[in-house]
Amino acid sequence: MDLQQLERELLPLTAYAAPVIFGSVLLEFWLNRHDEEHRYESRDFWSSVGIGAGSLIINGLLKTSVFGMALFFYKIIPWRIPTGWGAWLLAYLIIDFCNYSAHFTAHKQRVWWATHVTHHSSEHLNFSTAFRNSWTQHLKLVFFIPAWASGINPVVLLTCYQINLLYQFWIHTEMIGKLPLWFEFFFVTPSHHRVHHGSNDRYIDKNFGSSLIIWDRLFGTFQIEDEKPVYGLTKPVESFNPVYLNFHVWADIWRDLRRARSVRAVWVILFGPP
């Protein structure tokens, strides 16, 4: 398999899902147009749209690099896992766990937080909040090396990667309440993700799962929604500028690095808590 073959075989699922995504945003906005809680705020909405548009452009520019990374590791490992339903299931579990690991680390270390903080910058939670993907989030692809080096066909892995990404859209809403217990036990739901976006003390650094909540249950990061979430950062960013929302933490890190006087200080600045 080469890069051109991978690009031919991989279906652009995110592009196919775009009409459903934008239609869902419009429907949610229409249903909340007289909402007293102001789930949609115009400046916040357009900020999300601006961040999302920038993210789409960057995704397009880096698409070949992502494919190349997946192929590189697939070719250097000496084993192969035959493509079948078992490989698809394993691929999705690996992708989902890599996402959990990347997400967890992004909340624990400052340099990775800089690639994620944009997503938490809104003080609202609606479908448009899902557009707030950091313009530097591709740095976290290093967390997916175990997937690329698993021996599973890259088409399978990247398809699962897209499915996992699309799943995360619908959990950004207050319009959907708690779901049946069996579903809430295994899968990430809007209720779980409202907790993750909450800045309440009991909600901070909880529910990192992207589509499966089982990782949070296994590793002790699960929290049920038992009080109304207060969305946004603990130190609110008073800006709606997409560029600022993407780079303000990077600017703070650079400022602190210039003042660092030792290797230990540099390490703490980069890998200490946000």
Coordinates of C-alpha atoms in Angstrom, one line a residue:
M1 CA 0.0 0.0 0.0
D2 CA 1.2 3.5 -0.9
L3 CA 0.0 7.0 0.0
Q4 CA -2.1 7.4 -3.2
Q5 CA -3.8 4.0 -2.7
L6 CA -4.6 5.0 0.9
E7 CA -6.2 8.2 -0.2
R8 CA -8.2 6.4 -2.9
E9 CA -9.5 3.8 -0.5
L10 CA -10.3 6.0 2.5
L11 CA -13.8 7.4 2.5
P12 CA -14.0 11.0 3.6
L13 CA -16.7 10.3 6.2
T14 CA -16.4 13.7 7.9
A15 CA -17.2 15.4 4.6
Y16 CA -20.2 13.1 4.1
A17 CA -21.5 14.0 7.6
A18 CA -21.1 17.7 7.1
P19 CA -24.8 18.4 6.1
V20 CA -26.0 16.5 9.1
I21 CA -23.7 18.4 11.4
F22 CA -24.6 21.8 10.1
G23 CA -28.3 20.9 10.0
S24 CA -28.1 19.8 13.6
V25 CA -26.6 23.1 14.6
L26 CA -29.3 25.0 12.8
L27 CA -32.0 22.9 14.4
E28 CA -30.6 23.3 17.9
F29 CA -30.3 27.0 17.4
W30 CA -33.9 27.2 16.1
L31 CA -35.2 25.2 19.1
N32 CA -33.4 27.5 21.5
R33 CA -34.2 30.8 19.8
H34 CA -36.4 31.9 22.7
D35 CA -34.3 30.2 25.4
E36 CA -34.0 32.2 28.6
E37 CA -30.7 30.5 29.5
H38 CA -29.1 31.8 26.2
R39 CA -27.5 28.5 25.2
Y40 CA -26.5 30.3 22.0
E41 CA -24.7 33.7 22.2
S42 CA -23.9 35.3 18.9
R43 CA -20.3 36.3 19.5
D44 CA -19.5 32.9 21.1
F45 CA -21.2 31.2 18.1
W46 CA -19.2 33.0 15.5
S47 CA -16.0 32.5 17.5
S48 CA -16.7 28.7 17.4
V49 CA -17.4 29.0 13.6
G50 CA -14.1 30.8 13.1
I51 CA -12.1 28.3 15.1
G52 CA -13.8 25.5 13.2
A53 CA -13.1 27.0 9.8
G54 CA -9.4 27.4 10.7
S55 CA -9.3 23.8 11.9
L56 CA -10.8 22.5 8.7
I57 CA -8.2 24.4 6.6
I58 CA -5.4 23.0 8.8
N59 CA -6.8 19.5 8.6
G60 CA -6.8 19.7 4.8
L61 CA -3.3 21.0 4.7
L62 CA -2.0 18.2 7.0
K63 CA -4.1 15.4 5.7
T64 CA -1.2 13.9 3.6
S65 CA 1.1 14.1 6.6
V66 CA -1.3 12.2 8.8
F67 CA -1.7 9.5 6.2
G68 CA 2.0 9.4 5.7
M69 CA 2.6 8.9 9.5
A70 CA 0.1 6.1 9.6
L71 CA 1.7 4.4 6.6
F72 CA 5.3 4.9 7.9
F73 CA 4.6 2.9 11.1
Y74 CA 2.5 0.3 9.3
K75 CA 5.4 -0.4 7.0
I76 CA 8.2 -0.6 9.6
I77 CA 6.5 -3.1 11.9
P78 CA 7.0 -6.8 10.9
W79 CA 3.5 -8.2 11.6
R80 CA 0.1 -7.8 10.1
I81 CA -3.4 -8.3 11.5
P82 CA -5.8 -9.7 8.9
T83 CA -8.7 -7.4 8.1
G84 CA -11.9 -8.7 9.4
W85 CA -14.6 -7.8 11.9
G86 CA -12.2 -8.5 14.8
A87 CA -9.6 -6.1 13.3
W88 CA -12.3 -3.4 13.0
L89 CA -13.3 -3.9 16.6
L90 CA -9.7 -3.9 17.8
A91 CA -8.9 -0.8 15.7
Y92 CA -11.7 1.1 17.2
L93 CA -10.8 0.2 20.8
I94 CA -7.2 1.2 20.2
I95 CA -8.1 4.5 18.6
D96 CA -10.6 5.3 21.4
F97 CA -8.0 4.4 24.1
C98 CA -5.3 6.6 22.3
N99 CA -7.9 9.4 22.3
Y100 CA -8.5 8.9 26.1
S101 CA -4.7 9.0 26.7
A102 CA -4.2 12.1 24.7
H103 CA -7.1 13.8 26.3
F104 CA -6.1 12.9 29.8
T105 CA -2.5 14.1 29.2
A106 CA -3.8 17.3 27.7
H107 CA -5.4 18.2 31.0
K108 CA -2.3 17.3 33.1
Q109 CA 0.6 18.8 31.2
R110 CA 0.8 22.4 30.2
V111 CA 2.3 22.0 26.7
W112 CA -0.4 19.5 25.8
W113 CA -3.1 21.7 27.4
A114 CA -2.0 24.4 24.9
T115 CA -3.2 22.1 22.2
H116 CA -6.6 21.6 23.8
V117 CA -7.5 24.7 25.9
T118 CA -9.3 26.2 22.9
H119 CA -12.0 23.5 23.1
H120 CA -12.8 24.5 26.7
S121 CA -12.9 28.3 26.1
S122 CA -16.6 28.7 25.6
E123 CA -18.9 29.4 28.5
H124 CA -21.7 27.7 26.6
L125 CA -22.3 24.1 25.5
N126 CA -24.1 23.5 22.2
F127 CA -23.4 21.7 19.0
S128 CA -21.3 24.6 17.7
T129 CA -18.9 24.2 20.7
A130 CA -17.8 20.9 19.0
F131 CA -16.2 23.1 16.3
R132 CA -13.6 24.5 18.7
N133 CA -10.8 22.2 17.8
S134 CA -7.4 23.7 18.4
W135 CA -5.3 24.6 15.4
T136 CA -2.3 22.9 17.1
Q137 CA -4.2 19.7 18.0
H138 CA -2.3 17.6 15.4
L139 CA 0.7 17.6 17.7
K140 CA -1.2 15.0 19.8
L141 CA -1.0 12.5 16.9
V142 CA 2.1 11.1 18.7
F143 CA -0.3 9.5 21.1
F144 CA -1.7 7.5 18.2
I145 CA 1.6 5.8 17.3
P146 CA 0.5 2.6 19.1
A147 CA -2.5 2.5 16.7
W148 CA -0.4 3.1 13.6
A149 CA 2.1 0.4 14.7
S150 CA -0.6 -2.2 15.6
G151 CA -0.3 -4.0 12.2
I152 CA -3.9 -3.1 11.3
N153 CA -4.6 -1.8 7.8
P154 CA -4.3 2.0 7.9
V155 CA -7.6 2.3 6.0
V156 CA -9.3 0.6 8.8
L157 CA -7.6 2.6 11.5
L158 CA -8.2 6.0 9.8
T159 CA -11.8 5.1 9.1
C160 CA -12.2 4.3 12.8
Y161 CA -10.4 7.6 13.6
Q162 CA -13.0 9.5 11.6
I163 CA -16.0 7.6 13.2
N164 CA -14.6 8.4 16.6
L165 CA -14.2 12.1 15.7
L166 CA -17.8 12.2 14.3
Y167 CA -19.2 10.6 17.5
Q168 CA -17.9 13.4 19.6
F169 CA -20.1 16.0 17.8
W170 CA -23.5 15.0 19.2
I171 CA -22.3 14.9 22.9
H172 CA -21.9 18.7 22.9
T173 CA -25.5 19.7 23.8
E174 CA -27.8 20.4 26.7
M175 CA -30.8 19.4 24.6
I176 CA -30.3 15.7 25.4
G177 CA -30.8 14.5 28.9
K178 CA -29.6 11.3 30.5
L179 CA -30.0 8.2 28.4
P180 CA -30.8 4.6 29.4
L181 CA -28.5 3.2 32.0
W182 CA -27.0 0.5 29.8
F183 CA -26.0 3.1 27.2
E184 CA -24.6 5.5 29.9
F185 CA -22.5 2.7 31.3
F186 CA -20.6 1.9 28.2
F187 CA -20.7 5.0 26.0
V188 CA -19.9 8.7 26.4
T189 CA -23.2 10.7 26.4
P190 CA -24.1 14.4 26.5
S191 CA -24.5 14.1 30.3
H192 CA -21.0 12.7 30.7
H193 CA -19.5 15.4 28.4
R194 CA -21.4 18.2 30.1
V195 CA -19.4 17.1 33.2
H196 CA -16.2 17.3 31.3
H197 CA -16.8 20.8 30.1
G198 CA -17.9 22.0 33.6
S199 CA -15.5 24.1 35.7
N200 CA -17.2 23.0 38.9
D201 CA -14.6 21.7 41.4
R202 CA -16.1 18.2 41.3
Y203 CA -16.2 18.1 37.5
I204 CA -12.6 19.3 36.7
D205 CA -10.5 16.6 35.0
K206 CA -13.3 14.1 34.7
N207 CA -14.8 12.0 31.8
F208 CA -12.0 12.1 29.3
G209 CA -13.6 9.4 27.0
S210 CA -14.3 10.3 23.4
S211 CA -16.9 7.6 22.6
L212 CA -16.4 4.9 25.3
I213 CA -16.8 5.9 29.0
I214 CA -15.4 2.6 30.1
W215 CA -11.8 4.0 30.3
D216 CA -12.9 6.6 32.8
R217 CA -14.6 3.9 34.9
L218 CA -11.5 1.7 34.7
F219 CA -9.0 4.5 35.6
G220 CA -11.0 6.4 38.2
T221 CA -11.7 9.6 36.2
F222 CA -15.5 9.1 35.9
Q223 CA -18.0 11.5 37.4
I224 CA -21.7 11.4 37.1
E225 CA -23.7 14.6 36.3
D226 CA -25.2 15.5 39.7
E227 CA -25.1 19.3 39.7
K228 CA -25.6 21.9 37.0
P229 CA -22.3 22.5 35.1
V230 CA -20.7 25.9 34.9
Y231 CA -19.0 25.9 31.5
G232 CA -15.7 27.4 30.5
L233 CA -12.2 27.8 32.1
T234 CA -11.6 28.3 35.8
K235 CA -9.9 31.5 34.7
P236 CA -12.2 32.8 31.9
V237 CA -10.6 34.1 28.7
E238 CA -12.4 37.3 27.9
S239 CA -12.0 37.2 24.2
F240 CA -13.9 35.9 21.2
N241 CA -10.9 36.2 18.8
P242 CA -10.2 32.8 17.3
V243 CA -6.5 33.5 16.9
Y244 CA -6.1 34.5 20.6
L245 CA -8.2 31.6 21.8
N246 CA -5.8 29.2 19.9
F247 CA -2.5 30.7 20.9
H248 CA -2.8 32.5 24.3
V249 CA -1.5 29.6 26.3
W250 CA 1.4 29.1 23.7
A251 CA 2.2 32.8 24.2
D252 CA 2.3 32.3 28.0
I253 CA 4.5 29.3 27.7
W254 CA 6.9 31.2 25.4
R255 CA 7.1 34.1 27.8
D256 CA 7.9 31.7 30.7
L257 CA 10.5 29.8 28.7
R258 CA 12.4 33.0 28.0
R259 CA 12.7 33.6 31.7
A260 CA 13.7 30.0 32.5
R261 CA 17.3 29.6 33.9
S262 CA 17.6 25.8 34.1
V263 CA 16.7 22.6 32.4
R264 CA 14.4 21.7 35.3
A265 CA 12.6 25.1 35.0
V266 CA 12.0 24.4 31.3
W267 CA 10.7 20.9 32.1
V268 CA 8.3 22.3 34.7
I269 CA 7.1 25.0 32.3
L270 CA 6.4 22.5 29.5
F271 CA 5.3 19.4 31.4
G272 CA 4.0 20.7 34.7
P273 CA 0.3 21.2 35.4
P274 CA -1.6 23.7 33.3

